[in-house]
Structures are given as C-alpha cells and as structure tokens.
Amino acid sequence: MIRIFPFLPLLILSIVIALSLATIHHIPHSEFVDLVNRAQDEWVADATFAADRTYADMKHLWMDSAFFDAEVAAADQSIELLGAVEALPAEQLGDSLDWRELEPHCLDYVLNQGQCGSCWAFGSSTALSDRFCIKTGKKSLLSPQDLVACDFAGQLGCHGGYPKRAYEYLEFFGSPSLACFPYTSGVTKVAGHCHHYCADGTAHPHRYYAQKFKSRSYKGVDAIKTALQDGPVTGVMHVYADFPHYKSGIYHHAAGKKLGGHAVAIVGYGVDRESSTPFWIVRNSWGKEWGESGYFRIRMGFNECGIESAASAGFPAV
C-alpha cells in the first residue's frame, strides 16, 4: 500500500489533464464518459444519448452563452428596479419540495425541443403551463411553438432567446395550447410562420395569459425556493461538455469546456440522504430518454453552472 501511494497524485493529475484536453482533441464520447466517471462519484455519465453525434451535431440543444449573460444582466436590472423578492423563513421553505409529487397530473410529461435551439421557449411555456394546472386543476400545455414563431421582441426562434422576455410576451399576447399549435420546429429546424388560428383551422383559439406586470426575476437559493412555492420556475445555466452525458445523480461540472447557455424548468429541491448534498430538481427539454427520465438534479448553493443567477416566473391570469 505504501509503495502505491506515491503514484496516486500522478494518477489524479493524469485524469485532470485528460479531462481538460478531452473536448479539445475530440476523444470518443465513451472515453470521455469513462474519464468523467473516474474523476468524481456524485453523478453518473453515460454515452448513449450522444452516441454517433458530435458536439456540433448537438449544438441546437443549447444557445450561445451571450443569451445567458444577457438574461442575468436583465434579472439584475429588474431586481434593482423592483426590489428583491422577500424570501420566506427557512422553516416555511423546508428542505424539500417536488411538484411532480404534489401535482403528478400536472407534471407527467417531458417535451423534446428537437433540432431547434428553443430551450428558452420550452423553459418558459412549460413552467407557466404547470402553474396554470396547479392553480386551476386543469392540465393544458401552452405552445412553445407560438413563442418560437410569434415572439419577435429580441427573440431569435431556433437560434436562442430570453425567458424573461418570453414571460413579457405571455403577459400581453398569451399563448394557445400545444394541442392547438403543435411544435414543429424540432423537425423543420426553423421558427416557422406565426398563425392566429389552430392547426385544424379553428379561428380565435383560447389563449392563456400571464398576469400583466407580475412576472419577476429571482436570484439566489432562498429567493428561488420562495418562488417555487407557487409552482415551477424557469432557470438558465451554462452547458459544459459533460452535461449532455448526464444519466443520474447530482450534477456538477466535472469536465470539458463551456458549450453555451441553456434554459430549463426548475420544479423543486431536496437533499440527498447519503451525502447530505442539497440539489435542485430540474426538467430538461431533451426528451424522456435523457437523464433521469428527462429530469436532472444539480447541486444547490454553489450557483452551479449559474443555475441560481437568473430564475424567472409568471403568474397565471385566471
């Protein structure tokens, strides 16, 4: 044992160097995943989701980092203007909250953005959909396609957008249901045309609105926890090269370069029983085959990948 010990630092150093160079030299996904799993034991990486695809092939799954930076700046400006949300006492927030368990009929789905960088539309429309269902007891998913095709206020459709602006659109223009305006951009790879009628030709569809001037930005653990008491919220984060390989566990960035920004729906929080690590429960928009049936958990309290920098949410107009 004593003879092996001197080689341990060298082994660790070799893994660190390999991880830092992995995405630069484009090593096979299987080798990269093996390095990630050897370097840490808090989450499990798997190469299945990214099999036969390069990072360039997957770039539609996230946005340029500039969208993340602008969303954070907008959140900071909003908080400075309106003031920070007063956080509830710790005893009211508790250690855990999972809207999947509280309202299973509302959160029994995971969508797939497909070949379109529309995560900003999915993160916003699904979080507000959940809040409508929680408020009314009736499930009706809002259409991310409406945001992608019709929200022109600085949004770039399949090339990225801003959740905060999406909520402003939902305040003034609302959204038809997903059943009325199905999502097609994941296949066509373009935003498509903005329609004011349903796919079946029905005129003047019912639209779901967020309450005007009520959408807010949230920053930090306690503020986001407080916002979650009313339902899921939209979060933004950095995407690194190891994230597409996430399979299970509590994610933290372990290896690889930054690839861009991403928008998701935060649906709760908890604490791992074995490690006592607090985490956020997050729904992705990459289908149920990815991660923990379409969800992932990410470390809380360290602003991991910027997840605590700029959450946003709207309130159903009912």
PDB file of C-alpha atoms in Angstrom:
ATOM      1  CA  MET A   1       0.000   0.000   0.000  1.00  0.00           C
ATOM      2  CA  ILE A   2       2.806   2.378   0.885  1.00  0.00           C
ATOM      3  CA  ARG A   3       4.514   1.647  -2.430  1.00  0.00           C
ATOM      4  CA  ILE A   4       1.351   2.526  -4.397  1.00  0.00           C
ATOM      5  CA  PHE A   5       0.586   5.761  -2.565  1.00  0.00           C
ATOM      6  CA  PRO A   6       3.269   7.926  -4.259  1.00  0.00           C
ATOM      7  CA  PHE A   7       1.648   7.217  -7.625  1.00  0.00           C
ATOM      8  CA  LEU A   8      -1.804   8.411  -6.538  1.00  0.00           C
ATOM      9  CA  PRO A   9      -1.154  12.147  -7.140  1.00  0.00           C
ATOM     10  CA  LEU A  10       0.233  11.284 -10.565  1.00  0.00           C
ATOM     11  CA  LEU A  11      -2.885   9.268 -11.382  1.00  0.00           C
ATOM     12  CA  ILE A  12      -5.158  12.121 -10.313  1.00  0.00           C
ATOM     13  CA  LEU A  13      -3.084  14.622 -12.298  1.00  0.00           C
ATOM     14  CA  SER A  14      -3.276  12.448 -15.401  1.00  0.00           C
ATOM     15  CA  ILE A  15      -7.071  12.260 -15.126  1.00  0.00           C
ATOM     16  CA  VAL A  16      -7.357  16.033 -14.666  1.00  0.00           C
ATOM     17  CA  ILE A  17      -5.148  16.687 -17.697  1.00  0.00           C
ATOM     18  CA  ALA A  18      -7.077  14.173 -19.770  1.00  0.00           C
ATOM     19  CA  LEU A  19     -10.379  15.772 -18.797  1.00  0.00           C
ATOM     20  CA  SER A  20      -9.175  19.258 -19.644  1.00  0.00           C
ATOM     21  CA  LEU A  21      -7.975  18.122 -23.057  1.00  0.00           C
ATOM     22  CA  ALA A  22     -10.868  15.786 -23.802  1.00  0.00           C
ATOM     23  CA  THR A  23     -13.098  18.094 -25.800  1.00  0.00           C
ATOM     24  CA  ILE A  24     -10.158  19.863 -27.399  1.00  0.00           C
ATOM     25  CA  HIS A  25      -8.940  16.692 -29.045  1.00  0.00           C
ATOM     26  CA  HIS A  26     -12.457  15.297 -29.602  1.00  0.00           C
ATOM     27  CA  ILE A  27     -11.869  11.938 -27.992  1.00  0.00           C
ATOM     28  CA  PRO A  28     -14.720   9.419 -28.397  1.00  0.00           C
ATOM     29  CA  HIS A  29     -17.716  10.002 -26.137  1.00  0.00           C
ATOM     30  CA  SER A  30     -17.190   6.631 -24.459  1.00  0.00           C
ATOM     31  CA  GLU A  31     -13.648   7.548 -23.394  1.00  0.00           C
ATOM     32  CA  PHE A  32     -14.723  10.994 -22.195  1.00  0.00           C
ATOM     33  CA  VAL A  33     -17.564   9.458 -20.165  1.00  0.00           C
ATOM     34  CA  ASP A  34     -15.148   6.987 -18.591  1.00  0.00           C
ATOM     35  CA  LEU A  35     -12.853   9.837 -17.546  1.00  0.00           C
ATOM     36  CA  VAL A  36     -15.762  11.794 -16.043  1.00  0.00           C
ATOM     37  CA  ASN A  37     -16.947   8.799 -14.029  1.00  0.00           C
ATOM     38  CA  ARG A  38     -13.438   8.094 -12.750  1.00  0.00           C
ATOM     39  CA  ALA A  39     -12.911  11.714 -11.708  1.00  0.00           C
ATOM     40  CA  GLN A  40     -15.979  12.006  -9.443  1.00  0.00           C
ATOM     41  CA  ASP A  41     -18.728   9.867  -7.917  1.00  0.00           C
ATOM     42  CA  GLU A  42     -21.637  12.269  -7.355  1.00  0.00           C
ATOM     43  CA  TRP A  43     -23.261  11.657 -10.710  1.00  0.00           C
ATOM     44  CA  VAL A  44     -23.136   9.086 -13.488  1.00  0.00           C
ATOM     45  CA  ALA A  45     -22.213   9.903 -17.073  1.00  0.00           C
ATOM     46  CA  ASP A  46     -23.338   7.762 -19.993  1.00  0.00           C
ATOM     47  CA  ALA A  47     -22.525   7.932 -23.699  1.00  0.00           C
ATOM     48  CA  THR A  48     -25.851   6.597 -25.002  1.00  0.00           C
ATOM     49  CA  PHE A  49     -27.636   9.925 -25.568  1.00  0.00           C
ATOM     50  CA  ALA A  50     -24.750  11.409 -27.549  1.00  0.00           C
ATOM     51  CA  ALA A  51     -23.861   8.218 -29.415  1.00  0.00           C
ATOM     52  CA  ASP A  52     -22.914   8.813 -33.056  1.00  0.00           C
ATOM     53  CA  ARG A  53     -23.255  12.592 -32.610  1.00  0.00           C
ATOM     54  CA  THR A  54     -20.578  15.240 -32.323  1.00  0.00           C
ATOM     55  CA  TYR A  55     -20.938  18.345 -30.179  1.00  0.00           C
ATOM     56  CA  ALA A  56     -21.515  20.262 -33.402  1.00  0.00           C
ATOM     57  CA  ASP A  57     -24.424  17.927 -34.164  1.00  0.00           C
ATOM     58  CA  MET A  58     -25.907  18.673 -30.732  1.00  0.00           C
ATOM     59  CA  LYS A  59     -25.431  22.455 -30.707  1.00  0.00           C
ATOM     60  CA  HIS A  60     -29.160  23.007 -31.311  1.00  0.00           C
ATOM     61  CA  LEU A  61     -29.777  21.668 -27.789  1.00  0.00           C
ATOM     62  CA  TRP A  62     -28.423  24.858 -26.208  1.00  0.00           C
ATOM     63  CA  MET A  63     -27.922  28.538 -27.055  1.00  0.00           C
ATOM     64  CA  ASP A  64     -24.985  30.874 -27.347  1.00  0.00           C
ATOM     65  CA  SER A  65     -23.568  31.956 -23.980  1.00  0.00           C
ATOM     66  CA  ALA A  66     -24.476  35.565 -24.814  1.00  0.00           C
ATOM     67  CA  PHE A  67     -28.132  34.738 -24.095  1.00  0.00           C
ATOM     68  CA  PHE A  68     -27.223  33.540 -20.602  1.00  0.00           C
ATOM     69  CA  ASP A  69     -25.175  36.671 -19.925  1.00  0.00           C
ATOM     70  CA  ALA A  70     -27.956  38.967 -21.143  1.00  0.00           C
ATOM     71  CA  GLU A  71     -30.596  37.118 -19.097  1.00  0.00           C
ATOM     72  CA  VAL A  72     -28.510  37.524 -15.938  1.00  0.00           C
ATOM     73  CA  ALA A  73     -27.989  41.232 -16.672  1.00  0.00           C
ATOM     74  CA  ALA A  74     -31.728  41.696 -17.251  1.00  0.00           C
ATOM     75  CA  ALA A  75     -32.527  39.893 -13.998  1.00  0.00           C
ATOM     76  CA  ASP A  76     -30.092  42.083 -12.069  1.00  0.00           C
ATOM     77  CA  GLN A  77     -31.635  45.201 -13.592  1.00  0.00           C
ATOM     78  CA  SER A  78     -35.160  44.006 -12.800  1.00  0.00           C
ATOM     79  CA  ILE A  79     -34.274  43.205  -9.191  1.00  0.00           C
ATOM     80  CA  GLU A  80     -32.611  46.602  -8.799  1.00  0.00           C
ATOM     81  CA  LEU A  81     -35.701  48.327 -10.194  1.00  0.00           C
ATOM     82  CA  LEU A  82     -38.436  46.319  -8.451  1.00  0.00           C
ATOM     83  CA  GLY A  83     -36.521  45.119  -5.431  1.00  0.00           C
ATOM     84  CA  ALA A  84     -35.634  41.584  -4.462  1.00  0.00           C
ATOM     85  CA  VAL A  85     -38.404  39.183  -3.551  1.00  0.00           C
ATOM     86  CA  GLU A  86     -38.628  38.789   0.211  1.00  0.00           C
ATOM     87  CA  ALA A  87     -37.654  35.221   0.996  1.00  0.00           C
ATOM     88  CA  LEU A  88     -39.852  33.125   3.239  1.00  0.00           C
ATOM     89  CA  PRO A  89     -38.413  31.889   6.555  1.00  0.00           C
ATOM     90  CA  ALA A  90     -36.337  28.719   6.310  1.00  0.00           C
ATOM     91  CA  GLU A  91     -38.859  26.735   8.346  1.00  0.00           C
ATOM     92  CA  GLN A  92     -41.564  27.539   5.783  1.00  0.00           C
ATOM     93  CA  LEU A  93     -39.368  26.652   2.828  1.00  0.00           C
ATOM     94  CA  GLY A  94     -38.250  23.347   4.289  1.00  0.00           C
ATOM     95  CA  ASP A  95     -35.575  21.080   2.862  1.00  0.00           C
ATOM     96  CA  SER A  96     -37.619  19.553   0.062  1.00  0.00           C
ATOM     97  CA  LEU A  97     -40.327  20.358  -2.455  1.00  0.00           C
ATOM     98  CA  ASP A  98     -41.199  18.386  -5.581  1.00  0.00           C
ATOM     99  CA  TRP A  99     -44.121  19.489  -7.712  1.00  0.00           C
ATOM    100  CA  ARG A 100     -44.033  16.128  -9.524  1.00  0.00           C
ATOM    101  CA  GLU A 101     -45.188  14.540  -6.278  1.00  0.00           C
ATOM    102  CA  LEU A 102     -47.553  17.316  -5.215  1.00  0.00           C
ATOM    103  CA  GLU A 103     -49.333  17.595  -8.579  1.00  0.00           C
ATOM    104  CA  PRO A 104     -48.483  14.446 -10.562  1.00  0.00           C
ATOM    105  CA  HIS A 105     -51.281  15.002 -13.106  1.00  0.00           C
ATOM    106  CA  CYS A 106     -49.796  18.411 -13.948  1.00  0.00           C
ATOM    107  CA  LEU A 107     -46.159  17.332 -14.311  1.00  0.00           C
ATOM    108  CA  ASP A 108     -46.494  13.952 -16.017  1.00  0.00           C
ATOM    109  CA  TYR A 109     -44.734  14.996 -19.215  1.00  0.00           C
ATOM    110  CA  VAL A 110     -41.324  15.866 -20.662  1.00  0.00           C
ATOM    111  CA  LEU A 111     -41.110  17.576 -24.045  1.00  0.00           C
ATOM    112  CA  ASN A 112     -38.348  17.494 -26.650  1.00  0.00           C
ATOM    113  CA  GLN A 113     -37.129  20.643 -28.402  1.00  0.00           C
ATOM    114  CA  GLY A 114     -35.550  18.549 -31.163  1.00  0.00           C
ATOM    115  CA  GLN A 115     -33.359  20.189 -33.794  1.00  0.00           C
ATOM    116  CA  CYS A 116     -34.076  23.756 -32.662  1.00  0.00           C
ATOM    117  CA  GLY A 117     -32.399  25.999 -30.083  1.00  0.00           C
ATOM    118  CA  SER A 118     -35.744  26.814 -28.483  1.00  0.00           C
ATOM    119  CA  CYS A 119     -34.997  25.852 -24.876  1.00  0.00           C
ATOM    120  CA  TRP A 120     -35.940  29.420 -23.853  1.00  0.00           C
ATOM    121  CA  ALA A 121     -39.488  28.842 -25.148  1.00  0.00           C
ATOM    122  CA  PHE A 122     -39.801  25.420 -23.516  1.00  0.00           C
ATOM    123  CA  GLY A 123     -38.438  26.548 -20.158  1.00  0.00           C
ATOM    124  CA  SER A 124     -40.955  29.402 -20.038  1.00  0.00           C
ATOM    125  CA  SER A 125     -44.077  27.850 -21.556  1.00  0.00           C
ATOM    126  CA  THR A 126     -43.871  24.620 -19.558  1.00  0.00           C
ATOM    127  CA  ALA A 127     -43.296  26.372 -16.222  1.00  0.00           C
ATOM    128  CA  LEU A 128     -46.332  28.603 -16.809  1.00  0.00           C
ATOM    129  CA  SER A 129     -48.324  25.572 -18.007  1.00  0.00           C
ATOM    130  CA  ASP A 130     -47.563  23.849 -14.716  1.00  0.00           C
ATOM    131  CA  ARG A 131     -48.650  26.903 -12.754  1.00  0.00           C
ATOM    132  CA  PHE A 132     -51.950  27.073 -14.638  1.00  0.00           C
ATOM    133  CA  CYS A 133     -52.598  23.424 -13.836  1.00  0.00           C
ATOM    134  CA  ILE A 134     -51.636  23.852 -10.175  1.00  0.00           C
ATOM    135  CA  LYS A 135     -53.933  26.881  -9.917  1.00  0.00           C
ATOM    136  CA  THR A 136     -56.964  25.501 -11.763  1.00  0.00           C
ATOM    137  CA  GLY A 137     -56.590  21.733 -11.540  1.00  0.00           C
ATOM    138  CA  LYS A 138     -56.932  21.542 -15.326  1.00  0.00           C
ATOM    139  CA  LYS A 139     -53.985  20.495 -17.459  1.00  0.00           C
ATOM    140  CA  SER A 140     -53.395  22.283 -20.740  1.00  0.00           C
ATOM    141  CA  LEU A 141     -49.864  22.690 -22.034  1.00  0.00           C
ATOM    142  CA  LEU A 142     -49.036  26.050 -23.574  1.00  0.00           C
ATOM    143  CA  SER A 143     -47.497  26.058 -27.035  1.00  0.00           C
ATOM    144  CA  PRO A 144     -43.719  26.603 -27.212  1.00  0.00           C
ATOM    145  CA  GLN A 145     -44.209  26.856 -30.984  1.00  0.00           C
ATOM    146  CA  ASP A 146     -46.200  30.065 -30.511  1.00  0.00           C
ATOM    147  CA  LEU A 147     -43.257  31.647 -28.699  1.00  0.00           C
ATOM    148  CA  VAL A 148     -40.749  30.397 -31.279  1.00  0.00           C
ATOM    149  CA  ALA A 149     -42.770  31.597 -34.266  1.00  0.00           C
ATOM    150  CA  CYS A 150     -44.512  34.698 -32.899  1.00  0.00           C
ATOM    151  CA  ASP A 151     -42.343  36.324 -30.221  1.00  0.00           C
ATOM    152  CA  PHE A 152     -40.201  38.785 -32.181  1.00  0.00           C
ATOM    153  CA  ALA A 153     -39.145  41.011 -29.262  1.00  0.00           C
ATOM    154  CA  GLY A 154     -35.445  40.277 -29.492  1.00  0.00           C
ATOM    155  CA  GLN A 155     -36.006  36.534 -29.673  1.00  0.00           C
ATOM    156  CA  LEU A 156     -34.280  34.516 -32.373  1.00  0.00           C
ATOM    157  CA  GLY A 157     -36.535  31.481 -32.647  1.00  0.00           C
ATOM    158  CA  CYS A 158     -34.405  28.377 -33.162  1.00  0.00           C
ATOM    159  CA  HIS A 159     -31.244  30.389 -32.559  1.00  0.00           C
ATOM    160  CA  GLY A 160     -31.925  31.318 -28.951  1.00  0.00           C
ATOM    161  CA  GLY A 161     -33.958  33.673 -26.824  1.00  0.00           C
ATOM    162  CA  TYR A 162     -34.626  35.108 -23.389  1.00  0.00           C
ATOM    163  CA  PRO A 163     -37.035  33.568 -20.840  1.00  0.00           C
ATOM    164  CA  LYS A 164     -37.707  36.946 -19.188  1.00  0.00           C
ATOM    165  CA  ARG A 165     -38.854  38.414 -22.497  1.00  0.00           C
ATOM    166  CA  ALA A 166     -40.915  35.283 -23.126  1.00  0.00           C
ATOM    167  CA  TYR A 167     -42.879  35.998 -19.949  1.00  0.00           C
ATOM    168  CA  GLU A 168     -43.450  39.579 -21.099  1.00  0.00           C
ATOM    169  CA  TYR A 169     -44.850  38.195 -24.364  1.00  0.00           C
ATOM    170  CA  LEU A 170     -47.104  35.825 -22.408  1.00  0.00           C
ATOM    171  CA  GLU A 171     -48.371  38.765 -20.337  1.00  0.00           C
ATOM    172  CA  PHE A 172     -49.556  40.751 -23.355  1.00  0.00           C
ATOM    173  CA  PHE A 173     -50.214  38.193 -26.086  1.00  0.00           C
ATOM    174  CA  GLY A 174     -50.768  34.951 -24.229  1.00  0.00           C
ATOM    175  CA  SER A 175     -50.338  31.517 -25.777  1.00  0.00           C
ATOM    176  CA  PRO A 176     -52.630  28.963 -27.377  1.00  0.00           C
ATOM    177  CA  SER A 177     -52.438  25.388 -26.193  1.00  0.00           C
ATOM    178  CA  LEU A 178     -49.911  22.915 -27.550  1.00  0.00           C
ATOM    179  CA  ALA A 179     -52.827  20.919 -28.962  1.00  0.00           C
ATOM    180  CA  CYS A 180     -53.916  23.990 -30.929  1.00  0.00           C
ATOM    181  CA  PHE A 181     -50.451  24.991 -32.175  1.00  0.00           C
ATOM    182  CA  PRO A 182     -48.258  21.846 -32.200  1.00  0.00           C
ATOM    183  CA  TYR A 183     -44.494  22.070 -32.036  1.00  0.00           C
ATOM    184  CA  THR A 184     -42.881  21.569 -35.455  1.00  0.00           C
ATOM    185  CA  SER A 185     -39.598  23.491 -35.264  1.00  0.00           C
ATOM    186  CA  GLY A 186     -37.824  20.495 -33.744  1.00  0.00           C
ATOM    187  CA  VAL A 187     -38.158  18.782 -37.118  1.00  0.00           C
ATOM    188  CA  THR A 188     -38.100  21.707 -39.555  1.00  0.00           C
ATOM    189  CA  LYS A 189     -35.195  23.424 -37.709  1.00  0.00           C
ATOM    190  CA  VAL A 190     -36.748  26.855 -38.381  1.00  0.00           C
ATOM    191  CA  ALA A 191     -39.124  29.092 -36.410  1.00  0.00           C
ATOM    192  CA  GLY A 192     -41.892  28.799 -38.983  1.00  0.00           C
ATOM    193  CA  HIS A 193     -44.873  31.062 -39.543  1.00  0.00           C
ATOM    194  CA  CYS A 194     -46.880  32.778 -36.839  1.00  0.00           C
ATOM    195  CA  HIS A 195     -50.524  31.677 -37.014  1.00  0.00           C
ATOM    196  CA  HIS A 196     -53.504  33.116 -35.170  1.00  0.00           C
ATOM    197  CA  TYR A 197     -55.581  30.001 -35.662  1.00  0.00           C
ATOM    198  CA  CYS A 198     -55.193  26.370 -34.677  1.00  0.00           C
ATOM    199  CA  ALA A 199     -53.595  23.713 -36.833  1.00  0.00           C
ATOM    200  CA  ASP A 200     -57.084  22.391 -37.633  1.00  0.00           C
ATOM    201  CA  GLY A 201     -58.198  25.818 -38.870  1.00  0.00           C
ATOM    202  CA  THR A 202     -60.165  26.783 -35.761  1.00  0.00           C
ATOM    203  CA  ALA A 203     -60.395  30.571 -35.552  1.00  0.00           C
ATOM    204  CA  HIS A 204     -59.700  32.676 -32.469  1.00  0.00           C
ATOM    205  CA  PRO A 205     -58.324  29.984 -30.150  1.00  0.00           C
ATOM    206  CA  HIS A 206     -58.405  30.428 -26.409  1.00  0.00           C
ATOM    207  CA  ARG A 207     -55.148  31.933 -25.191  1.00  0.00           C
ATOM    208  CA  TYR A 208     -53.518  31.558 -21.801  1.00  0.00           C
ATOM    209  CA  TYR A 209     -52.053  34.729 -20.300  1.00  0.00           C
ATOM    210  CA  ALA A 210     -49.612  35.521 -17.553  1.00  0.00           C
ATOM    211  CA  GLN A 211     -50.742  38.321 -15.238  1.00  0.00           C
ATOM    212  CA  LYS A 212     -49.601  41.684 -16.595  1.00  0.00           C
ATOM    213  CA  PHE A 213     -46.632  43.305 -14.868  1.00  0.00           C
ATOM    214  CA  LYS A 214     -46.405  40.442 -12.352  1.00  0.00           C
ATOM    215  CA  SER A 215     -43.558  38.370 -13.817  1.00  0.00           C
ATOM    216  CA  ARG A 216     -40.470  38.508 -11.639  1.00  0.00           C
ATOM    217  CA  SER A 217     -36.793  37.590 -11.603  1.00  0.00           C
ATOM    218  CA  TYR A 218     -35.228  35.627  -8.754  1.00  0.00           C
ATOM    219  CA  LYS A 219     -31.611  35.312  -7.733  1.00  0.00           C
ATOM    220  CA  GLY A 220     -30.070  33.074  -5.076  1.00  0.00           C
ATOM    221  CA  VAL A 221     -31.184  29.975  -3.214  1.00  0.00           C
ATOM    222  CA  ASP A 222     -33.768  31.448  -0.835  1.00  0.00           C
ATOM    223  CA  ALA A 223     -35.405  33.639  -3.477  1.00  0.00           C
ATOM    224  CA  ILE A 224     -35.755  30.748  -5.928  1.00  0.00           C
ATOM    225  CA  LYS A 225     -37.047  28.439  -3.193  1.00  0.00           C
ATOM    226  CA  THR A 226     -39.625  31.082  -2.311  1.00  0.00           C
ATOM    227  CA  ALA A 227     -40.695  31.427  -5.945  1.00  0.00           C
ATOM    228  CA  LEU A 228     -41.101  27.651  -6.175  1.00  0.00           C
ATOM    229  CA  GLN A 229     -43.824  27.698  -3.529  1.00  0.00           C
ATOM    230  CA  ASP A 230     -46.173  28.922  -6.298  1.00  0.00           C
ATOM    231  CA  GLY A 231     -45.009  26.375  -8.868  1.00  0.00           C
ATOM    232  CA  PRO A 232     -42.102  25.668 -11.238  1.00  0.00           C
ATOM    233  CA  VAL A 233     -39.860  28.500 -12.410  1.00  0.00           C
ATOM    234  CA  THR A 234     -37.618  28.988 -15.421  1.00  0.00           C
ATOM    235  CA  GLY A 235     -33.874  28.842 -14.870  1.00  0.00           C
ATOM    236  CA  VAL A 236     -30.847  29.475 -17.054  1.00  0.00           C
ATOM    237  CA  MET A 237     -27.466  27.788 -16.869  1.00  0.00           C
ATOM    238  CA  HIS A 238     -24.168  27.213 -18.614  1.00  0.00           C
ATOM    239  CA  VAL A 239     -23.801  23.969 -20.562  1.00  0.00           C
ATOM    240  CA  TYR A 240     -20.440  22.216 -20.428  1.00  0.00           C
ATOM    241  CA  ALA A 241     -19.223  19.284 -22.495  1.00  0.00           C
ATOM    242  CA  ASP A 242     -20.054  16.752 -19.780  1.00  0.00           C
ATOM    243  CA  PHE A 243     -23.701  17.808 -19.352  1.00  0.00           C
ATOM    244  CA  PRO A 244     -25.163  16.038 -22.433  1.00  0.00           C
ATOM    245  CA  HIS A 245     -23.762  12.807 -20.960  1.00  0.00           C
ATOM    246  CA  TYR A 246     -25.613  13.160 -17.648  1.00  0.00           C
ATOM    247  CA  LYS A 247     -27.511   9.998 -16.707  1.00  0.00           C
ATOM    248  CA  SER A 248     -28.243  10.183 -12.979  1.00  0.00           C
ATOM    249  CA  GLY A 249     -27.131  11.654  -9.660  1.00  0.00           C
ATOM    250  CA  ILE A 250     -26.466  15.213  -8.544  1.00  0.00           C
ATOM    251  CA  TYR A 251     -24.777  17.027 -11.403  1.00  0.00           C
ATOM    252  CA  HIS A 252     -21.885  19.440 -11.106  1.00  0.00           C
ATOM    253  CA  HIS A 253     -19.476  20.451 -13.832  1.00  0.00           C
ATOM    254  CA  ALA A 254     -16.673  17.895 -13.807  1.00  0.00           C
ATOM    255  CA  ALA A 255     -15.008  18.173 -17.203  1.00  0.00           C
ATOM    256  CA  GLY A 256     -14.955  19.810 -20.589  1.00  0.00           C
ATOM    257  CA  LYS A 257     -15.255  23.290 -21.990  1.00  0.00           C
ATOM    258  CA  LYS A 258     -18.279  25.584 -21.928  1.00  0.00           C
ATOM    259  CA  LEU A 259     -20.553  24.996 -24.914  1.00  0.00           C
ATOM    260  CA  GLY A 260     -23.219  27.652 -24.392  1.00  0.00           C
ATOM    261  CA  GLY A 261     -26.256  28.651 -22.356  1.00  0.00           C
ATOM    262  CA  HIS A 262     -29.488  26.786 -21.699  1.00  0.00           C
ATOM    263  CA  ALA A 263     -32.979  27.400 -20.276  1.00  0.00           C
ATOM    264  CA  VAL A 264     -34.784  24.819 -18.149  1.00  0.00           C
ATOM    265  CA  ALA A 265     -37.705  24.486 -15.724  1.00  0.00           C
ATOM    266  CA  ILE A 266     -36.854  24.135 -12.030  1.00  0.00           C
ATOM    267  CA  VAL A 267     -39.623  22.090 -10.391  1.00  0.00           C
ATOM    268  CA  GLY A 268     -38.335  21.575  -6.856  1.00  0.00           C
ATOM    269  CA  TYR A 269     -35.464  20.917  -4.489  1.00  0.00           C
ATOM    270  CA  GLY A 270     -34.236  18.360  -1.994  1.00  0.00           C
ATOM    271  CA  VAL A 271     -31.316  16.937  -0.018  1.00  0.00           C
ATOM    272  CA  ASP A 272     -29.541  13.681  -0.815  1.00  0.00           C
ATOM    273  CA  ARG A 273     -29.917  11.239   2.075  1.00  0.00           C
ATOM    274  CA  GLU A 274     -26.472   9.673   1.738  1.00  0.00           C
ATOM    275  CA  SER A 275     -24.266  12.678   1.030  1.00  0.00           C
ATOM    276  CA  SER A 276     -26.468  15.422   2.552  1.00  0.00           C
ATOM    277  CA  THR A 277     -25.918  17.395  -0.662  1.00  0.00           C
ATOM    278  CA  PRO A 278     -28.758  19.852  -1.415  1.00  0.00           C
ATOM    279  CA  PHE A 279     -29.968  19.941  -5.012  1.00  0.00           C
ATOM    280  CA  TRP A 280     -32.429  21.468  -7.436  1.00  0.00           C
ATOM    281  CA  ILE A 281     -34.839  19.230  -9.355  1.00  0.00           C
ATOM    282  CA  VAL A 282     -34.910  20.375 -12.973  1.00  0.00           C
ATOM    283  CA  ARG A 283     -36.865  19.378 -16.063  1.00  0.00           C
ATOM    284  CA  ASN A 284     -34.934  19.488 -19.313  1.00  0.00           C
ATOM    285  CA  SER A 285     -36.404  19.645 -22.835  1.00  0.00           C
ATOM    286  CA  TRP A 286     -34.397  16.846 -24.432  1.00  0.00           C
ATOM    287  CA  GLY A 287     -36.980  14.082 -24.136  1.00  0.00           C
ATOM    288  CA  LYS A 288     -37.541  11.355 -21.543  1.00  0.00           C
ATOM    289  CA  GLU A 289     -34.621   9.264 -22.795  1.00  0.00           C
ATOM    290  CA  TRP A 290     -32.121  11.781 -21.420  1.00  0.00           C
ATOM    291  CA  GLY A 291     -31.065  11.915 -17.768  1.00  0.00           C
ATOM    292  CA  GLU A 292     -33.439  10.800 -15.037  1.00  0.00           C
ATOM    293  CA  SER A 293     -36.457  10.317 -17.325  1.00  0.00           C
ATOM    294  CA  GLY A 294     -35.952  13.788 -18.778  1.00  0.00           C
ATOM    295  CA  TYR A 295     -35.013  15.436 -15.463  1.00  0.00           C
ATOM    296  CA  PHE A 296     -31.746  16.132 -13.698  1.00  0.00           C
ATOM    297  CA  ARG A 297     -30.636  17.144 -10.249  1.00  0.00           C
ATOM    298  CA  ILE A 298     -27.960  19.795  -9.873  1.00  0.00           C
ATOM    299  CA  ARG A 299     -26.003  20.885  -6.822  1.00  0.00           C
ATOM    300  CA  MET A 300     -27.606  23.720  -4.856  1.00  0.00           C
ATOM    301  CA  GLY A 301     -25.898  26.558  -3.012  1.00  0.00           C
ATOM    302  CA  PHE A 302     -22.833  26.926  -5.235  1.00  0.00           C
ATOM    303  CA  ASN A 303     -24.564  28.630  -8.167  1.00  0.00           C
ATOM    304  CA  GLU A 304     -23.536  25.544 -10.113  1.00  0.00           C
ATOM    305  CA  CYS A 305     -23.314  26.387 -13.815  1.00  0.00           C
ATOM    306  CA  GLY A 306     -25.031  29.692 -12.992  1.00  0.00           C
ATOM    307  CA  ILE A 307     -28.350  27.982 -12.181  1.00  0.00           C
ATOM    308  CA  GLU A 308     -29.034  30.399  -9.293  1.00  0.00           C
ATOM    309  CA  SER A 309     -28.192  33.562 -11.261  1.00  0.00           C
ATOM    310  CA  ALA A 310     -31.443  34.433 -13.020  1.00  0.00           C
ATOM    311  CA  ALA A 311     -34.619  32.434 -12.494  1.00  0.00           C
ATOM    312  CA  SER A 312     -37.912  33.883 -13.714  1.00  0.00           C
ATOM    313  CA  ALA A 313     -41.607  33.126 -13.399  1.00  0.00           C
ATOM    314  CA  GLY A 314     -45.032  34.405 -14.344  1.00  0.00           C
ATOM    315  CA  PHE A 315     -48.398  34.057 -12.647  1.00  0.00           C
ATOM    316  CA  PRO A 316     -51.446  32.582 -14.407  1.00  0.00           C
ATOM    317  CA  ALA A 317     -54.164  35.071 -15.303  1.00  0.00           C
ATOM    318  CA  VAL A 318     -57.199  33.153 -14.018  1.00  0.00           C
TER     319      VAL A 318
END
